[in-house]
Amino acid sequence: MRKIVTLGLATIMAATIGTAANASEPGGCLKYGAAGAVGGHMANHHGVLGAAAGCAAGMYRRHEYRKEARAKAALYDKEHPGSKGTYQQKATAYDVEHSTTPGTMQPNQQQPNAGPQGGEAQPEGAQHL
């Protein structure tokens, strides 16, 4: 019975973490620490070690996200001098204008499956080694 309850709680926590991915910031110490504690508990009862590792990972991930958002806000300020708002709002505006996604500084470039660059069409089964 205890394993079923633990597995149910782990499933709920994993679902919560998955739905929070759409939020503005990634989860921090509490969310990643809780997931790490469950993972550590499942891995031979190392819940405290898992919680500490999850907390450190969450803090690092949030730090990197905020650092990138401040960089995007600085770029937005260069393009739009005198603009007002928080750095999160400016980073979002930068993402919208430049077709970037949160977590990447480069624009989204989805290239269709084009043929080789040489301009010659290849048969379907041909491969270059």
mmCIF file with all atom_site columns, C-alpha atoms in Angstrom:
data_model
loop_
_atom_site.group_PDB
_atom_site.id
_atom_site.type_symbol
_atom_site.label_atom_id
_atom_site.label_alt_id
_atom_site.label_comp_id
_atom_site.label_asym_id
_atom_site.label_entity_id
_atom_site.label_seq_id
_atom_site.pdbx_PDB_ins_code
_atom_site.Cartn_x
_atom_site.Cartn_y
_atom_site.Cartn_z
_atom_site.occupancy
_atom_site.B_iso_or_equiv
_atom_site.pdbx_formal_charge
_atom_site.auth_seq_id
_atom_site.auth_comp_id
_atom_site.auth_asym_id
_atom_site.auth_atom_id
_atom_site.pdbx_PDB_model_num
ATOM 1   C CA . MET A 1 1   ? 0.000  0.000  0.000   1.00 0.00 ? 1   MET A CA 1
ATOM 2   C CA . ARG A 1 2   ? 2.836  2.367  0.857   1.00 0.00 ? 2   ARG A CA 1
ATOM 3   C CA . LYS A 1 3   ? 4.485  1.859  -2.532  1.00 0.00 ? 3   LYS A CA 1
ATOM 4   C CA . ILE A 1 4   ? 1.215  2.629  -4.301  1.00 0.00 ? 4   ILE A CA 1
ATOM 5   C CA . VAL A 1 5   ? 0.806  5.892  -2.374  1.00 0.00 ? 5   VAL A CA 1
ATOM 6   C CA . THR A 1 6   ? 4.432  6.869  -3.027  1.00 0.00 ? 6   THR A CA 1
ATOM 7   C CA . LEU A 1 7   ? 4.098  6.070  -6.719  1.00 0.00 ? 7   LEU A CA 1
ATOM 8   C CA . GLY A 1 8   ? 0.854  8.069  -6.874  1.00 0.00 ? 8   GLY A CA 1
ATOM 9   C CA . LEU A 1 9   ? 2.503  11.081 -5.240  1.00 0.00 ? 9   LEU A CA 1
ATOM 10  C CA . ALA A 1 10  ? 5.467  10.818 -7.611  1.00 0.00 ? 10  ALA A CA 1
ATOM 11  C CA . THR A 1 11  ? 3.083  10.745 -10.563 1.00 0.00 ? 11  THR A CA 1
ATOM 12  C CA . ILE A 1 12  ? 1.237  13.820 -9.306  1.00 0.00 ? 12  ILE A CA 1
ATOM 13  C CA . MET A 1 13  ? 4.513  15.681 -8.758  1.00 0.00 ? 13  MET A CA 1
ATOM 14  C CA . ALA A 1 14  ? 5.778  14.729 -12.219 1.00 0.00 ? 14  ALA A CA 1
ATOM 15  C CA . ALA A 1 15  ? 2.521  15.934 -13.767 1.00 0.00 ? 15  ALA A CA 1
ATOM 16  C CA . THR A 1 16  ? 2.784  19.199 -11.845 1.00 0.00 ? 16  THR A CA 1
ATOM 17  C CA . ILE A 1 17  ? 6.341  19.745 -13.033 1.00 0.00 ? 17  ILE A CA 1
ATOM 18  C CA . GLY A 1 18  ? 5.313  18.959 -16.610 1.00 0.00 ? 18  GLY A CA 1
ATOM 19  C CA . THR A 1 19  ? 2.433  21.447 -16.590 1.00 0.00 ? 19  THR A CA 1
ATOM 20  C CA . ALA A 1 20  ? 4.584  24.140 -15.014 1.00 0.00 ? 20  ALA A CA 1
ATOM 21  C CA . ALA A 1 21  ? 6.881  24.061 -18.050 1.00 0.00 ? 21  ALA A CA 1
ATOM 22  C CA . ASN A 1 22  ? 4.508  26.545 -19.688 1.00 0.00 ? 22  ASN A CA 1
ATOM 23  C CA . ALA A 1 23  ? 5.007  28.994 -16.826 1.00 0.00 ? 23  ALA A CA 1
ATOM 24  C CA . SER A 1 24  ? 7.252  31.996 -17.199 1.00 0.00 ? 24  SER A CA 1
ATOM 25  C CA . GLU A 1 25  ? 10.164 30.593 -15.184 1.00 0.00 ? 25  GLU A CA 1
ATOM 26  C CA . PRO A 1 26  ? 11.452 27.084 -14.679 1.00 0.00 ? 26  PRO A CA 1
ATOM 27  C CA . GLY A 1 27  ? 10.962 25.485 -11.281 1.00 0.00 ? 27  GLY A CA 1
ATOM 28  C CA . GLY A 1 28  ? 13.463 26.326 -8.593  1.00 0.00 ? 28  GLY A CA 1
ATOM 29  C CA . CYS A 1 29  ? 14.810 24.616 -5.512  1.00 0.00 ? 29  CYS A CA 1
ATOM 30  C CA . LEU A 1 30  ? 11.496 23.420 -4.084  1.00 0.00 ? 30  LEU A CA 1
ATOM 31  C CA . LYS A 1 31  ? 10.092 21.858 -7.226  1.00 0.00 ? 31  LYS A CA 1
ATOM 32  C CA . TYR A 1 32  ? 13.296 20.200 -8.400  1.00 0.00 ? 32  TYR A CA 1
ATOM 33  C CA . GLY A 1 33  ? 14.206 19.255 -4.829  1.00 0.00 ? 33  GLY A CA 1
ATOM 34  C CA . ALA A 1 34  ? 10.877 17.494 -4.339  1.00 0.00 ? 34  ALA A CA 1
ATOM 35  C CA . ALA A 1 35  ? 11.279 15.591 -7.593  1.00 0.00 ? 35  ALA A CA 1
ATOM 36  C CA . GLY A 1 36  ? 14.868 14.731 -6.648  1.00 0.00 ? 36  GLY A CA 1
ATOM 37  C CA . ALA A 1 37  ? 13.746 13.501 -3.241  1.00 0.00 ? 37  ALA A CA 1
ATOM 38  C CA . VAL A 1 38  ? 11.217 11.152 -4.808  1.00 0.00 ? 38  VAL A CA 1
ATOM 39  C CA . GLY A 1 39  ? 13.778 9.953  -7.342  1.00 0.00 ? 39  GLY A CA 1
ATOM 40  C CA . GLY A 1 40  ? 16.399 9.481  -4.637  1.00 0.00 ? 40  GLY A CA 1
ATOM 41  C CA . HIS A 1 41  ? 13.942 7.597  -2.464  1.00 0.00 ? 41  HIS A CA 1
ATOM 42  C CA . MET A 1 42  ? 13.149 5.254  -5.327  1.00 0.00 ? 42  MET A CA 1
ATOM 43  C CA . ALA A 1 43  ? 16.887 4.760  -5.942  1.00 0.00 ? 43  ALA A CA 1
ATOM 44  C CA . ASN A 1 44  ? 17.781 2.817  -2.800  1.00 0.00 ? 44  ASN A CA 1
ATOM 45  C CA . HIS A 1 45  ? 16.417 5.275  -0.207  1.00 0.00 ? 45  HIS A CA 1
ATOM 46  C CA . HIS A 1 46  ? 18.676 8.260  -0.923  1.00 0.00 ? 46  HIS A CA 1
ATOM 47  C CA . GLY A 1 47  ? 15.930 10.877 -0.620  1.00 0.00 ? 47  GLY A CA 1
ATOM 48  C CA . VAL A 1 48  ? 18.048 13.545 1.110   1.00 0.00 ? 48  VAL A CA 1
ATOM 49  C CA . LEU A 1 49  ? 20.822 13.232 -1.455  1.00 0.00 ? 49  LEU A CA 1
ATOM 50  C CA . GLY A 1 50  ? 18.283 13.390 -4.282  1.00 0.00 ? 50  GLY A CA 1
ATOM 51  C CA . ALA A 1 51  ? 16.615 16.440 -2.740  1.00 0.00 ? 51  ALA A CA 1
ATOM 52  C CA . ALA A 1 52  ? 19.951 18.249 -2.440  1.00 0.00 ? 52  ALA A CA 1
ATOM 53  C CA . ALA A 1 53  ? 20.906 17.431 -6.017  1.00 0.00 ? 53  ALA A CA 1
ATOM 54  C CA . GLY A 1 54  ? 17.460 18.425 -7.306  1.00 0.00 ? 54  GLY A CA 1
ATOM 55  C CA . CYS A 1 55  ? 17.587 21.688 -5.386  1.00 0.00 ? 55  CYS A CA 1
ATOM 56  C CA . ALA A 1 56  ? 20.998 22.534 -6.841  1.00 0.00 ? 56  ALA A CA 1
ATOM 57  C CA . ALA A 1 57  ? 19.828 21.672 -10.355 1.00 0.00 ? 57  ALA A CA 1
ATOM 58  C CA . GLY A 1 58  ? 16.696 23.803 -9.971  1.00 0.00 ? 58  GLY A CA 1
ATOM 59  C CA . MET A 1 59  ? 18.640 26.788 -8.676  1.00 0.00 ? 59  MET A CA 1
ATOM 60  C CA . TYR A 1 60  ? 21.113 26.533 -11.562 1.00 0.00 ? 60  TYR A CA 1
ATOM 61  C CA . ARG A 1 61  ? 18.369 26.199 -14.178 1.00 0.00 ? 61  ARG A CA 1
ATOM 62  C CA . ARG A 1 62  ? 16.481 29.221 -12.863 1.00 0.00 ? 62  ARG A CA 1
ATOM 63  C CA . HIS A 1 63  ? 19.715 31.250 -12.674 1.00 0.00 ? 63  HIS A CA 1
ATOM 64  C CA . GLU A 1 64  ? 20.524 30.479 -16.316 1.00 0.00 ? 64  GLU A CA 1
ATOM 65  C CA . TYR A 1 65  ? 16.967 31.376 -17.364 1.00 0.00 ? 65  TYR A CA 1
ATOM 66  C CA . ARG A 1 66  ? 17.077 34.721 -15.560 1.00 0.00 ? 66  ARG A CA 1
ATOM 67  C CA . LYS A 1 67  ? 20.555 35.497 -16.918 1.00 0.00 ? 67  LYS A CA 1
ATOM 68  C CA . GLU A 1 68  ? 19.329 34.929 -20.458 1.00 0.00 ? 68  GLU A CA 1
ATOM 69  C CA . ALA A 1 69  ? 16.201 37.009 -19.821 1.00 0.00 ? 69  ALA A CA 1
ATOM 70  C CA . ARG A 1 70  ? 18.364 39.921 -18.623 1.00 0.00 ? 70  ARG A CA 1
ATOM 71  C CA . ALA A 1 71  ? 20.505 39.606 -21.759 1.00 0.00 ? 71  ALA A CA 1
ATOM 72  C CA . LYS A 1 72  ? 17.403 39.655 -23.970 1.00 0.00 ? 72  LYS A CA 1
ATOM 73  C CA . ALA A 1 73  ? 16.076 42.669 -22.057 1.00 0.00 ? 73  ALA A CA 1
ATOM 74  C CA . ALA A 1 74  ? 19.372 44.495 -22.675 1.00 0.00 ? 74  ALA A CA 1
ATOM 75  C CA . LEU A 1 75  ? 19.127 43.738 -26.402 1.00 0.00 ? 75  LEU A CA 1
ATOM 76  C CA . TYR A 1 76  ? 15.517 44.934 -26.407 1.00 0.00 ? 76  TYR A CA 1
ATOM 77  C CA . ASP A 1 77  ? 16.589 48.173 -24.686 1.00 0.00 ? 77  ASP A CA 1
ATOM 78  C CA . LYS A 1 78  ? 19.187 48.758 -27.419 1.00 0.00 ? 78  LYS A CA 1
ATOM 79  C CA . GLU A 1 79  ? 16.540 48.336 -30.109 1.00 0.00 ? 79  GLU A CA 1
ATOM 80  C CA . HIS A 1 80  ? 13.854 50.325 -28.267 1.00 0.00 ? 80  HIS A CA 1
ATOM 81  C CA . PRO A 1 81  ? 15.455 53.064 -26.153 1.00 0.00 ? 81  PRO A CA 1
ATOM 82  C CA . GLY A 1 82  ? 13.215 54.432 -23.432 1.00 0.00 ? 82  GLY A CA 1
ATOM 83  C CA . SER A 1 83  ? 10.980 51.367 -23.248 1.00 0.00 ? 83  SER A CA 1
ATOM 84  C CA . LYS A 1 84  ? 9.425  50.633 -19.886 1.00 0.00 ? 84  LYS A CA 1
ATOM 85  C CA . GLY A 1 85  ? 8.704  47.373 -18.133 1.00 0.00 ? 85  GLY A CA 1
ATOM 86  C CA . THR A 1 86  ? 10.418 44.635 -16.190 1.00 0.00 ? 86  THR A CA 1
ATOM 87  C CA . TYR A 1 87  ? 13.181 42.547 -17.663 1.00 0.00 ? 87  TYR A CA 1
ATOM 88  C CA . GLN A 1 88  ? 10.751 39.621 -17.979 1.00 0.00 ? 88  GLN A CA 1
ATOM 89  C CA . GLN A 1 89  ? 8.363  41.735 -20.050 1.00 0.00 ? 89  GLN A CA 1
ATOM 90  C CA . LYS A 1 90  ? 11.187 42.996 -22.248 1.00 0.00 ? 90  LYS A CA 1
ATOM 91  C CA . ALA A 1 91  ? 12.549 39.469 -22.716 1.00 0.00 ? 91  ALA A CA 1
ATOM 92  C CA . THR A 1 92  ? 9.090  38.279 -23.761 1.00 0.00 ? 92  THR A CA 1
ATOM 93  C CA . ALA A 1 93  ? 8.789  41.173 -26.211 1.00 0.00 ? 93  ALA A CA 1
ATOM 94  C CA . TYR A 1 94  ? 12.225 40.289 -27.601 1.00 0.00 ? 94  TYR A CA 1
ATOM 95  C CA . ASP A 1 95  ? 11.116 36.658 -28.016 1.00 0.00 ? 95  ASP A CA 1
ATOM 96  C CA . VAL A 1 96  ? 8.009  37.763 -29.903 1.00 0.00 ? 96  VAL A CA 1
ATOM 97  C CA . GLU A 1 97  ? 9.839  40.181 -32.204 1.00 0.00 ? 97  GLU A CA 1
ATOM 98  C CA . HIS A 1 98  ? 12.717 37.862 -33.045 1.00 0.00 ? 98  HIS A CA 1
ATOM 99  C CA . SER A 1 99  ? 10.827 34.549 -33.106 1.00 0.00 ? 99  SER A CA 1
ATOM 100 C CA . THR A 1 100 ? 12.925 33.023 -30.356 1.00 0.00 ? 100 THR A CA 1
ATOM 101 C CA . THR A 1 101 ? 11.780 30.693 -27.649 1.00 0.00 ? 101 THR A CA 1
ATOM 102 C CA . PRO A 1 102 ? 12.505 31.074 -23.957 1.00 0.00 ? 102 PRO A CA 1
ATOM 103 C CA . GLY A 1 103 ? 15.725 29.272 -23.226 1.00 0.00 ? 103 GLY A CA 1
ATOM 104 C CA . THR A 1 104 ? 17.394 30.057 -26.556 1.00 0.00 ? 104 THR A CA 1
ATOM 105 C CA . MET A 1 105 ? 18.940 33.238 -27.881 1.00 0.00 ? 105 MET A CA 1
ATOM 106 C CA . GLN A 1 106 ? 18.853 32.111 -31.520 1.00 0.00 ? 106 GLN A CA 1
ATOM 107 C CA . PRO A 1 107 ? 15.753 32.507 -33.727 1.00 0.00 ? 107 PRO A CA 1
ATOM 108 C CA . ASN A 1 108 ? 13.705 29.427 -34.486 1.00 0.00 ? 108 ASN A CA 1
ATOM 109 C CA . GLN A 1 109 ? 14.841 28.077 -37.818 1.00 0.00 ? 109 GLN A CA 1
ATOM 110 C CA . GLN A 1 110 ? 12.882 25.126 -39.038 1.00 0.00 ? 110 GLN A CA 1
ATOM 111 C CA . GLN A 1 111 ? 14.268 24.036 -42.365 1.00 0.00 ? 111 GLN A CA 1
ATOM 112 C CA . PRO A 1 112 ? 12.279 21.615 -44.473 1.00 0.00 ? 112 PRO A CA 1
ATOM 113 C CA . ASN A 1 113 ? 13.907 18.388 -45.559 1.00 0.00 ? 113 ASN A CA 1
ATOM 114 C CA . ALA A 1 114 ? 15.646 19.740 -48.617 1.00 0.00 ? 114 ALA A CA 1
ATOM 115 C CA . GLY A 1 115 ? 17.846 17.790 -50.969 1.00 0.00 ? 115 GLY A CA 1
ATOM 116 C CA . PRO A 1 116 ? 21.639 18.010 -50.888 1.00 0.00 ? 116 PRO A CA 1
ATOM 117 C CA . GLN A 1 117 ? 23.261 21.415 -51.212 1.00 0.00 ? 117 GLN A CA 1
ATOM 118 C CA . GLY A 1 118 ? 24.879 20.524 -54.543 1.00 0.00 ? 118 GLY A CA 1
ATOM 119 C CA . GLY A 1 119 ? 21.540 20.826 -56.297 1.00 0.00 ? 119 GLY A CA 1
ATOM 120 C CA . GLU A 1 120 ? 21.534 17.244 -57.544 1.00 0.00 ? 120 GLU A CA 1
ATOM 121 C CA . ALA A 1 121 ? 18.721 14.969 -56.546 1.00 0.00 ? 121 ALA A CA 1
ATOM 122 C CA . GLN A 1 122 ? 19.714 11.654 -54.970 1.00 0.00 ? 122 GLN A CA 1
ATOM 123 C CA . PRO A 1 123 ? 17.854 8.389  -55.118 1.00 0.00 ? 123 PRO A CA 1
ATOM 124 C CA . GLU A 1 124 ? 15.984 7.492  -51.919 1.00 0.00 ? 124 GLU A CA 1
ATOM 125 C CA . GLY A 1 125 ? 18.323 4.716  -50.816 1.00 0.00 ? 125 GLY A CA 1
ATOM 126 C CA . ALA A 1 126 ? 21.589 6.559  -51.585 1.00 0.00 ? 126 ALA A CA 1
ATOM 127 C CA . GLN A 1 127 ? 23.774 7.551  -48.656 1.00 0.00 ? 127 GLN A CA 1
ATOM 128 C CA . HIS A 1 128 ? 27.017 9.448  -48.459 1.00 0.00 ? 128 HIS A CA 1
ATOM 129 C CA . LEU A 1 129 ? 29.634 8.055  -46.118 1.00 0.00 ? 129 LEU A CA 1
#
